mmCIF file of C-alpha atoms and ligand atoms in Angstrom:
data_model
loop_
_atom_site.group_PDB
_atom_site.id
_atom_site.type_symbol
_atom_site.label_atom_id
_atom_site.label_comp_id
_atom_site.label_asym_id
_atom_site.label_seq_id
_atom_site.Cartn_x
_atom_site.Cartn_y
_atom_site.Cartn_z
ATOM 1 C CA MET A 29 0.000 0.000 0.000
ATOM 2 C CA ALA A 30 1.183 3.501 -0.810
ATOM 3 C CA ARG A 31 2.188 5.449 2.307
ATOM 4 C CA SER A 32 1.364 9.114 2.702
ATOM 5 C CA PHE A 33 2.663 11.972 4.866
ATOM 6 C CA LEU A 34 -0.295 14.119 5.896
ATOM 7 C CA LYS A 35 0.702 14.891 9.487
ATOM 8 C CA GLU A 36 3.863 14.776 11.641
ATOM 9 C CA THR A 37 2.842 11.520 13.292
ATOM 10 C CA ASP A 38 2.586 9.578 10.019
ATOM 11 C CA PHE A 39 6.212 8.600 10.717
ATOM 12 C CA THR A 40 7.251 7.003 13.988
ATOM 13 C CA ARG A 41 10.040 8.770 15.900
ATOM 14 C CA ASP A 42 12.505 6.148 14.621
ATOM 15 C CA GLU A 43 11.394 6.589 11.030
ATOM 16 C CA ALA A 44 11.625 10.369 11.436
ATOM 17 C CA ALA A 45 15.168 10.012 12.807
ATOM 18 C CA GLY A 46 15.928 8.098 9.587
ATOM 19 C CA VAL A 47 14.389 10.926 7.530
ATOM 20 C CA PHE A 48 16.697 13.455 9.229
ATOM 21 C CA GLU A 49 19.730 11.196 8.706
ATOM 22 C CA LEU A 50 18.865 10.887 5.009
ATOM 23 C CA ALA A 51 18.287 14.645 4.698
ATOM 24 C CA LYS A 52 21.803 15.188 6.050
ATOM 25 C CA ARG A 53 23.185 12.770 3.456
ATOM 26 C CA TYR A 54 21.192 14.303 0.586
ATOM 27 C CA LYS A 55 22.434 17.739 1.587
ATOM 28 C CA SER A 56 26.043 16.563 1.518
ATOM 29 C CA ILE A 57 25.838 14.765 -1.852
ATOM 30 C CA ARG A 58 23.639 17.225 -3.727
ATOM 31 C CA GLN A 59 26.451 18.359 -6.019
ATOM 32 C CA ALA A 60 26.853 14.801 -7.337
ATOM 33 C CA GLY A 61 23.719 15.241 -9.477
ATOM 34 C CA PRO A 62 20.305 13.565 -9.807
ATOM 35 C CA LEU A 63 19.587 10.246 -8.047
ATOM 36 C CA ASP A 64 17.398 7.379 -9.227
ATOM 37 C CA VAL A 65 14.999 7.043 -6.274
ATOM 38 C CA ILE A 66 11.866 7.755 -8.356
ATOM 39 C CA CYS A 67 13.536 7.310 -11.736
ATOM 40 C CA GLY A 68 11.301 8.535 -14.588
ATOM 41 C CA GLU A 69 8.202 8.745 -12.366
ATOM 42 C CA PRO A 70 5.658 11.529 -12.950
ATOM 43 C CA TRP A 71 4.763 13.315 -9.674
ATOM 44 C CA GLY A 72 1.968 15.894 -9.512
ATOM 45 C CA LEU A 73 2.305 19.031 -7.394
ATOM 46 C CA LEU A 74 -1.235 20.370 -6.933
ATOM 47 C CA PHE A 75 -1.773 23.860 -5.495
ATOM 48 C CA PHE A 76 -5.053 25.343 -4.280
ATOM 49 C CA LYS A 77 -3.079 28.185 -2.615
ATOM 50 C CA LYS A 78 -0.065 30.339 -3.496
ATOM 51 C CA SER A 79 3.486 29.151 -2.836
ATOM 52 C CA THR A 80 7.115 30.058 -3.515
ATOM 53 C CA ARG A 81 9.308 27.809 -1.317
ATOM 54 C CA THR A 82 7.120 24.720 -1.363
ATOM 55 C CA ARG A 83 6.597 24.787 -5.081
ATOM 56 C CA LEU A 84 10.296 25.361 -5.871
ATOM 57 C CA SER A 85 11.641 22.874 -3.327
ATOM 58 C CA PHE A 86 9.304 20.073 -4.412
ATOM 59 C CA GLU A 87 9.826 20.778 -8.105
ATOM 60 C CA ALA A 88 13.616 20.725 -7.665
ATOM 61 C CA GLY A 89 13.431 17.797 -5.204
ATOM 62 C CA VAL A 90 11.351 15.506 -7.443
ATOM 63 C CA TYR A 91 13.716 16.287 -10.310
ATOM 64 C CA GLU A 92 16.808 15.626 -8.154
ATOM 65 C CA LEU A 93 15.393 12.219 -7.144
ATOM 66 C CA GLY A 94 15.089 11.299 -10.815
ATOM 67 C CA GLY A 95 11.360 12.007 -11.185
ATOM 68 C CA HIS A 96 9.375 14.371 -13.355
ATOM 69 C CA PRO A 97 7.412 17.078 -11.511
ATOM 70 C CA LEU A 98 4.142 18.342 -12.990
ATOM 71 C CA ILE A 99 2.890 21.596 -11.472
ATOM 72 C CA LEU A 100 -0.902 21.754 -11.367
ATOM 73 C CA ASN A 101 -2.900 24.790 -10.263
ATOM 74 C CA ALA A 102 -6.317 23.728 -9.002
ATOM 75 C CA SER A 103 -7.859 26.683 -10.857
ATOM 76 C CA ASP A 104 -6.722 25.165 -14.199
ATOM 77 C CA LEU A 105 -8.373 21.781 -13.563
ATOM 78 C CA GLN A 106 -12.005 20.681 -13.939
ATOM 79 C CA LEU A 107 -12.015 20.771 -10.115
ATOM 80 C CA SER A 108 -12.646 24.494 -10.428
ATOM 81 C CA ARG A 109 -15.760 23.728 -12.541
ATOM 82 C CA GLY A 110 -17.261 21.317 -10.040
ATOM 83 C CA GLU A 111 -15.540 17.953 -10.618
ATOM 84 C CA THR A 112 -15.237 16.266 -7.249
ATOM 85 C CA VAL A 113 -12.055 15.719 -5.230
ATOM 86 C CA GLU A 114 -12.818 11.975 -5.278
ATOM 87 C CA ASP A 115 -12.985 11.752 -9.087
ATOM 88 C CA THR A 116 -9.962 14.028 -9.525
ATOM 89 C CA ALA A 117 -7.943 11.889 -7.097
ATOM 90 C CA LYS A 118 -8.935 8.690 -8.924
ATOM 91 C CA ILE A 119 -7.900 10.204 -12.259
ATOM 92 C CA MET A 120 -4.600 11.554 -10.934
ATOM 93 C CA GLY A 121 -3.867 8.133 -9.450
ATOM 94 C CA ARG A 122 -4.092 6.607 -12.935
ATOM 95 C CA PHE A 123 -1.386 8.901 -14.305
ATOM 96 C CA LEU A 124 0.900 9.860 -11.453
ATOM 97 C CA LYS A 125 3.150 7.966 -9.034
ATOM 98 C CA GLY A 126 2.933 10.503 -6.229
ATOM 99 C CA ILE A 127 0.964 13.647 -5.409
ATOM 100 C CA VAL A 128 2.014 16.672 -3.352
ATOM 101 C CA ILE A 129 -0.919 18.909 -2.366
ATOM 102 C CA ARG A 130 -1.398 22.362 -0.836
ATOM 103 C CA ALA A 131 -5.054 22.822 0.084
ATOM 104 C CA TYR A 132 -7.412 24.709 2.380
ATOM 105 C CA GLU A 133 -9.354 21.903 4.111
ATOM 106 C CA HIS A 134 -7.243 19.093 5.590
ATOM 107 C CA SER A 135 -9.898 16.622 4.401
ATOM 108 C CA VAL A 136 -8.758 17.297 0.815
ATOM 109 C CA VAL A 137 -5.305 15.736 1.379
ATOM 110 C CA GLU A 138 -6.939 12.854 3.276
ATOM 111 C CA ASP A 139 -9.369 12.268 0.408
ATOM 112 C CA PHE A 140 -6.567 12.327 -2.152
ATOM 113 C CA ALA A 141 -4.693 9.694 -0.134
ATOM 114 C CA LYS A 142 -7.864 7.612 0.122
ATOM 115 C CA TYR A 143 -8.989 7.767 -3.509
ATOM 116 C CA SER A 144 -5.784 8.103 -5.556
ATOM 117 C CA GLY A 145 -4.088 4.965 -4.195
ATOM 118 C CA ARG A 146 -0.788 6.899 -4.446
ATOM 119 C CA THR A 147 1.649 8.425 -1.984
ATOM 120 C CA VAL A 148 0.264 11.827 -1.000
ATOM 121 C CA ILE A 149 2.299 14.526 0.764
ATOM 122 C CA ASN A 150 0.697 17.418 2.637
ATOM 123 C CA ALA A 151 2.338 20.609 1.393
ATOM 124 C CA LEU A 152 0.216 22.726 3.827
ATOM 125 C CA THR A 153 -3.424 22.767 4.783
ATOM 126 C CA ASP A 154 -5.266 25.146 7.112
ATOM 127 C CA PHE A 155 -4.598 22.551 9.829
ATOM 128 C CA LEU A 156 -0.954 21.442 9.454
ATOM 129 C CA HIS A 157 2.296 22.090 7.542
ATOM 130 C CA PRO A 158 4.348 18.968 8.387
ATOM 131 C CA CYS A 159 7.003 19.373 5.676
ATOM 132 C CA GLN A 160 7.857 22.740 7.215
ATOM 133 C CA SER A 161 7.903 21.488 10.821
ATOM 134 C CA TYR A 162 10.164 18.529 9.930
ATOM 135 C CA THR A 163 12.450 20.973 8.131
ATOM 136 C CA ASP A 164 12.484 23.258 11.163
ATOM 137 C CA ILE A 165 13.415 20.382 13.467
ATOM 138 C CA PHE A 166 16.235 19.387 11.082
ATOM 139 C CA THR A 167 17.438 22.999 10.867
ATOM 140 C CA MET A 168 17.599 23.261 14.677
ATOM 141 C CA MET A 169 19.387 19.884 14.869
ATOM 142 C CA GLU A 170 21.939 21.200 12.392
ATOM 143 C CA TYR A 171 22.343 24.571 14.124
ATOM 144 C CA PHE A 172 22.627 23.305 17.695
ATOM 145 C CA GLY A 173 24.645 20.270 16.554
ATOM 146 C CA LYS A 174 27.116 22.744 14.987
ATOM 147 C CA GLY A 175 26.775 21.243 11.525
ATOM 148 C CA ASN A 176 26.268 17.663 12.714
ATOM 149 C CA PRO A 177 22.486 17.339 13.018
ATOM 150 C CA THR A 178 21.340 15.128 15.900
ATOM 151 C CA LEU A 179 18.114 14.952 17.905
ATOM 152 C CA ASP A 180 20.212 15.047 21.096
ATOM 153 C CA ALA A 181 21.391 18.533 20.152
ATOM 154 C CA ILE A 182 17.845 19.954 20.441
ATOM 155 C CA LYS A 183 16.612 17.944 23.427
ATOM 156 C CA GLY A 184 15.122 20.202 26.135
ATOM 157 C CA ARG A 185 15.829 23.451 24.253
ATOM 158 C CA LYS A 186 13.292 26.174 24.912
ATOM 159 C CA PHE A 187 11.348 26.810 21.704
ATOM 160 C CA VAL A 188 8.762 29.592 21.607
ATOM 161 C CA PHE A 189 6.252 30.204 18.826
ATOM 162 C CA PHE A 190 4.764 33.741 18.887
ATOM 163 C CA GLY A 191 1.617 35.093 17.254
ATOM 164 C CA ASP A 192 -1.140 33.094 15.632
ATOM 165 C CA THR A 193 -0.670 29.950 17.700
ATOM 166 C CA ALA A 194 -3.845 28.383 16.310
ATOM 167 C CA CYS A 195 -2.575 28.449 12.697
ATOM 168 C CA ASN A 196 -1.089 25.523 10.779
ATOM 169 C CA MET A 197 2.477 26.393 11.859
ATOM 170 C CA GLY A 198 1.566 26.773 15.540
ATOM 171 C CA TYR A 199 -0.102 23.373 15.446
ATOM 172 C CA SER A 200 2.624 21.643 13.454
ATOM 173 C CA LEU A 201 5.437 23.008 15.604
ATOM 174 C CA ALA A 202 3.643 22.127 18.841
ATOM 175 C CA LEU A 203 3.244 18.562 17.595
ATOM 176 C CA ALA A 204 6.708 18.148 16.062
ATOM 177 C CA GLY A 205 8.369 19.994 18.954
ATOM 178 C CA CYS A 206 6.855 17.667 21.574
ATOM 179 C CA MET A 207 7.497 14.619 19.377
ATOM 180 C CA PHE A 208 11.219 15.425 19.099
ATOM 181 C CA GLY A 209 11.936 16.585 22.671
ATOM 182 C CA LEU A 210 11.815 20.381 22.554
ATOM 183 C CA ASN A 211 10.467 22.372 25.494
ATOM 184 C CA VAL A 212 7.646 24.107 23.562
ATOM 185 C CA THR A 213 5.775 27.294 24.500
ATOM 186 C CA LEU A 214 3.057 28.784 22.309
ATOM 187 C CA CYS A 215 2.523 32.490 22.965
ATOM 188 C CA GLY A 216 -0.324 34.533 21.507
ATOM 189 C CA PRO A 217 -3.517 36.384 22.331
ATOM 190 C CA GLU A 218 -6.187 34.693 24.435
ATOM 191 C CA GLY A 219 -8.654 33.018 22.111
ATOM 192 C CA PHE A 220 -5.903 31.750 19.796
ATOM 193 C CA GLU A 221 -4.979 28.762 21.970
ATOM 194 C CA PRO A 222 -4.809 25.401 20.188
ATOM 195 C CA LYS A 223 -8.134 23.580 20.264
ATOM 196 C CA ALA A 224 -9.243 19.995 20.800
ATOM 197 C CA ASP A 225 -8.376 19.059 17.194
ATOM 198 C CA LEU A 226 -4.653 19.418 18.031
ATOM 199 C CA ASP A 227 -4.996 17.469 21.291
ATOM 200 C CA ALA A 228 -6.640 14.664 19.325
ATOM 201 C CA LEU A 229 -3.457 14.220 17.252
ATOM 202 C CA PHE A 230 -1.378 13.829 20.425
ATOM 203 C CA GLU A 231 -3.793 11.255 21.807
ATOM 204 C CA GLU A 232 -4.059 9.310 18.562
ATOM 205 C CA ALA A 233 -0.241 8.996 18.315
ATOM 206 C CA GLY A 234 0.377 8.464 22.052
ATOM 207 C CA ILE A 235 2.607 11.537 22.295
ATOM 208 C CA GLU A 236 2.732 13.381 25.584
ATOM 209 C CA LYS A 237 1.277 16.877 25.263
ATOM 210 C CA THR A 238 4.058 18.831 26.931
ATOM 211 C CA TYR A 239 3.631 22.226 25.253
ATOM 212 C CA LYS A 240 2.434 25.237 27.275
ATOM 213 C CA PHE A 241 0.343 28.228 26.207
ATOM 214 C CA THR A 242 0.774 31.756 27.551
ATOM 215 C CA SER A 243 -0.385 35.200 26.480
ATOM 216 C CA ASP A 244 2.634 36.904 28.142
ATOM 217 C CA PRO A 245 5.358 37.459 25.484
ATOM 218 C CA VAL A 246 8.142 38.580 27.822
ATOM 219 C CA ALA A 247 7.655 35.615 30.164
ATOM 220 C CA ALA A 248 7.595 33.314 27.130
ATOM 221 C CA ALA A 249 10.799 34.735 25.641
ATOM 222 C CA LYS A 250 12.736 34.485 28.925
ATOM 223 C CA ASP A 251 15.726 32.133 28.496
ATOM 224 C CA ALA A 252 14.442 30.890 25.139
ATOM 225 C CA ASP A 253 16.836 29.203 22.701
ATOM 226 C CA VAL A 254 14.611 29.720 19.642
ATOM 227 C CA LEU A 255 12.106 32.490 18.910
ATOM 228 C CA TYR A 256 9.843 31.529 16.001
ATOM 229 C CA THR A 257 7.005 33.334 14.325
ATOM 230 C CA ASP A 258 4.763 33.125 11.269
ATOM 231 C CA VAL A 259 2.514 35.609 9.473
ATOM 232 C CA TRP A 260 -0.426 36.930 11.477
ATOM 233 C CA VAL A 261 -2.740 36.623 8.464
ATOM 234 C CA SER A 262 -2.529 33.158 6.971
ATOM 235 C CA MET A 263 -3.781 32.369 3.475
ATOM 236 C CA GLY A 264 -7.572 32.351 3.626
ATOM 237 C CA LYS A 265 -7.766 34.709 6.647
ATOM 238 C CA GLU A 266 -7.420 37.963 4.717
ATOM 239 C CA ASP A 267 -10.878 39.185 5.828
ATOM 240 C CA GLU A 268 -9.659 39.214 9.461
ATOM 241 C CA LYS A 269 -6.510 41.221 8.703
ATOM 242 C CA ALA A 270 -7.239 44.457 10.635
ATOM 243 C CA GLU A 271 -8.478 42.625 13.741
ATOM 244 C CA ARG A 272 -5.541 40.190 13.734
ATOM 245 C CA ILE A 273 -2.926 42.940 13.410
ATOM 246 C CA LYS A 274 -4.480 44.747 16.376
ATOM 247 C CA LEU A 275 -4.638 41.623 18.543
ATOM 248 C CA MET A 276 -1.219 40.267 17.658
ATOM 249 C CA SER A 277 0.960 43.381 17.680
ATOM 250 C CA PRO A 278 2.136 42.739 21.295
ATOM 251 C CA TYR A 279 3.594 39.461 19.984
ATOM 252 C CA GLN A 280 6.013 40.918 17.421
ATOM 253 C CA VAL A 281 9.396 39.189 17.696
ATOM 254 C CA ASN A 282 11.785 42.099 18.164
ATOM 255 C CA GLU A 283 14.919 43.247 19.979
ATOM 256 C CA ASN A 284 12.952 43.659 23.204
ATOM 257 C CA LEU A 285 12.014 39.974 23.292
ATOM 258 C CA PHE A 286 15.541 38.926 22.349
ATOM 259 C CA SER A 287 16.899 40.968 25.280
ATOM 260 C CA VAL A 288 15.381 38.446 27.743
ATOM 261 C CA ALA A 289 16.100 35.315 25.662
ATOM 262 C CA LYS A 290 19.361 33.336 25.951
ATOM 263 C CA LYS A 291 22.375 35.334 24.787
ATOM 264 C CA ASP A 292 22.857 33.138 21.717
ATOM 265 C CA ALA A 293 19.145 32.632 20.909
ATOM 266 C CA ILE A 294 18.183 32.311 17.250
ATOM 267 C CA PHE A 295 15.282 33.538 15.126
ATOM 268 C CA MET A 296 13.282 31.278 12.801
ATOM 269 C CA HIS A 297 10.320 31.869 10.462
ATOM 270 C CA CYS A 298 8.805 29.586 7.835
ATOM 271 C CA LEU A 299 8.551 32.625 5.472
ATOM 272 C CA PRO A 300 7.166 34.589 3.729
ATOM 273 C CA ALA A 301 7.832 37.277 6.380
ATOM 274 C CA HIS A 302 6.132 40.633 6.837
ATOM 275 C CA ALA A 303 8.857 42.711 8.479
ATOM 276 C CA GLY A 304 7.329 45.328 10.770
ATOM 277 C CA GLU A 305 4.408 43.034 11.611
ATOM 278 C CA GLU A 306 5.244 39.640 13.184
ATOM 279 C CA VAL A 307 9.008 40.359 13.221
ATOM 280 C CA SER A 308 11.059 43.544 13.320
ATOM 281 C CA GLU A 309 13.245 44.283 10.307
ATOM 282 C CA GLY A 310 16.287 44.286 12.631
ATOM 283 C CA VAL A 311 15.685 40.764 13.956
ATOM 284 C CA LEU A 312 14.802 39.340 10.548
ATOM 285 C CA ARG A 313 18.050 40.662 9.019
ATOM 286 C CA SER A 314 20.278 40.008 12.042
ATOM 287 C CA PRO A 315 23.007 37.322 12.220
ATOM 288 C CA ARG A 316 20.792 35.383 14.671
ATOM 289 C CA SER A 317 18.206 34.890 11.922
ATOM 290 C CA ILE A 318 18.635 31.507 10.185
ATOM 291 C CA VAL A 319 15.584 31.836 7.931
ATOM 292 C CA PHE A 320 17.370 31.251 4.628
ATOM 293 C CA ASP A 321 19.150 28.081 5.811
ATOM 294 C CA GLU A 322 15.741 26.988 7.069
ATOM 295 C CA ALA A 323 14.178 27.637 3.634
ATOM 296 C CA GLU A 324 16.950 25.752 1.803
ATOM 297 C CA ASN A 325 16.525 22.747 4.074
ATOM 298 C CA ARG A 326 12.985 22.245 2.731
ATOM 299 C CA LEU A 327 14.625 20.675 -0.318
ATOM 300 C CA HIS A 328 16.814 18.190 1.559
ATOM 301 C CA VAL A 329 14.189 17.148 4.094
ATOM 302 C CA GLN A 330 11.406 16.721 1.514
ATOM 303 C CA LYS A 331 13.657 14.579 -0.683
ATOM 304 C CA ALA A 332 14.238 12.406 2.395
ATOM 305 C CA ILE A 333 10.483 12.268 3.094
ATOM 306 C CA ILE A 334 9.715 11.194 -0.490
ATOM 307 C CA SER A 335 12.447 8.536 -0.429
ATOM 308 C CA THR A 336 11.337 7.156 2.932
ATOM 309 C CA LEU A 337 7.692 6.920 1.848
ATOM 310 C CA VAL A 338 8.497 5.314 -1.487
ATOM 311 C CA ARG A 339 10.895 2.779 0.034
ATOM 312 C CA SER A 340 8.449 1.772 2.785
ATOM 313 C CA SER A 341 5.361 1.577 0.534
ATOM 314 C CA GLU A 342 3.987 -1.588 -1.147
HETATM 315 N N1 CP B 411 7.110 28.289 4.016
HETATM 316 C C1 CP B 411 6.356 28.008 2.945
HETATM 317 O O1 CP B 411 5.634 26.986 2.877
HETATM 318 O O2 CP B 411 6.485 28.923 1.941
HETATM 319 P P1 CP B 411 5.611 29.020 0.631
HETATM 320 O O3 CP B 411 4.204 29.437 1.042
HETATM 321 O O4 CP B 411 6.288 30.052 -0.234
HETATM 322 O O5 CP B 411 5.580 27.686 -0.043
HETATM 323 N N1 NVA B 412 0.486 30.144 8.243
HETATM 324 C C1 NVA B 412 0.918 30.487 6.904
HETATM 325 C C2 NVA B 412 2.066 29.618 6.489
HETATM 326 C C3 NVA B 412 2.666 29.985 5.148
HETATM 327 C C4 NVA B 412 3.792 29.087 4.782
HETATM 328 C C5 NVA B 412 -0.257 30.354 5.953
HETATM 329 O O1 NVA B 412 -0.981 29.374 6.045
HETATM 330 O O2 NVA B 412 -0.436 31.236 5.107
#
């Protein structure tokens, strides 16, 4: 049976450790040229939402594994004229060997996995962004391991996510952070706490829910190793922009928050960033910001995810 990656817990911790090991190897051998992991296979990359990093990293990654990436915008397909997700998934399954999807509702990636019979990878839904959270874990492993990425290097580190803690990145980092041993705090306005749908993922996978929520940004930033944020207005939330900016402005990651964090604390962001909103221009452009290494690692980690799924399917 084809295996899919729709949420962080679709790999066991051991399998995930293997993904990170493989990502390290792929990063080190990239210059050697394309591999033959999915040699000649057509893979569809289907987007219902905009993307820069995800689209580029999967397009390059499928190519570098020997496959052929086909970029599909949902608005160009009969889907946009009323053909169902079920029928589209069945059709795509007849032509493609794997499908990467960015969608609004999480049920869309689940339905594609159910009806296409192919490996499906979640490239972001309103609920979760697991390719990004795995990449972020790998990037921290690499940074704190001083170039030699290990899970031990991040164990117990204080990781704080500021802003819209109920968005896909807040959820994914709470789940991945607890799964891989970080000391996770989510910090945002009251009312944006994670809901029961996140707790259900912890229960289902038997992972201890160790993250904390606070609405006090200075207390959250105290002695932190990593300060992380994401946009305040996620794709699909544009109608709430004015209200969100008002509510979230106390949670901007700036020099003030870094002044109470550990001396060598780092800044991370999945990007795209809106400097002056969720992060100050100074922090985003400072030497403590590792956002571009983080973005590059999408490629290496996703190649490792594809390889691991393909090799363990059947
Ligand atoms: N971080 C991320 O997923 O970026 P894109 O929206 O550009 O793909
Ligand atoms: N929370 C953001 C992540 C973008 C990569 C969004 O969904 O728009």
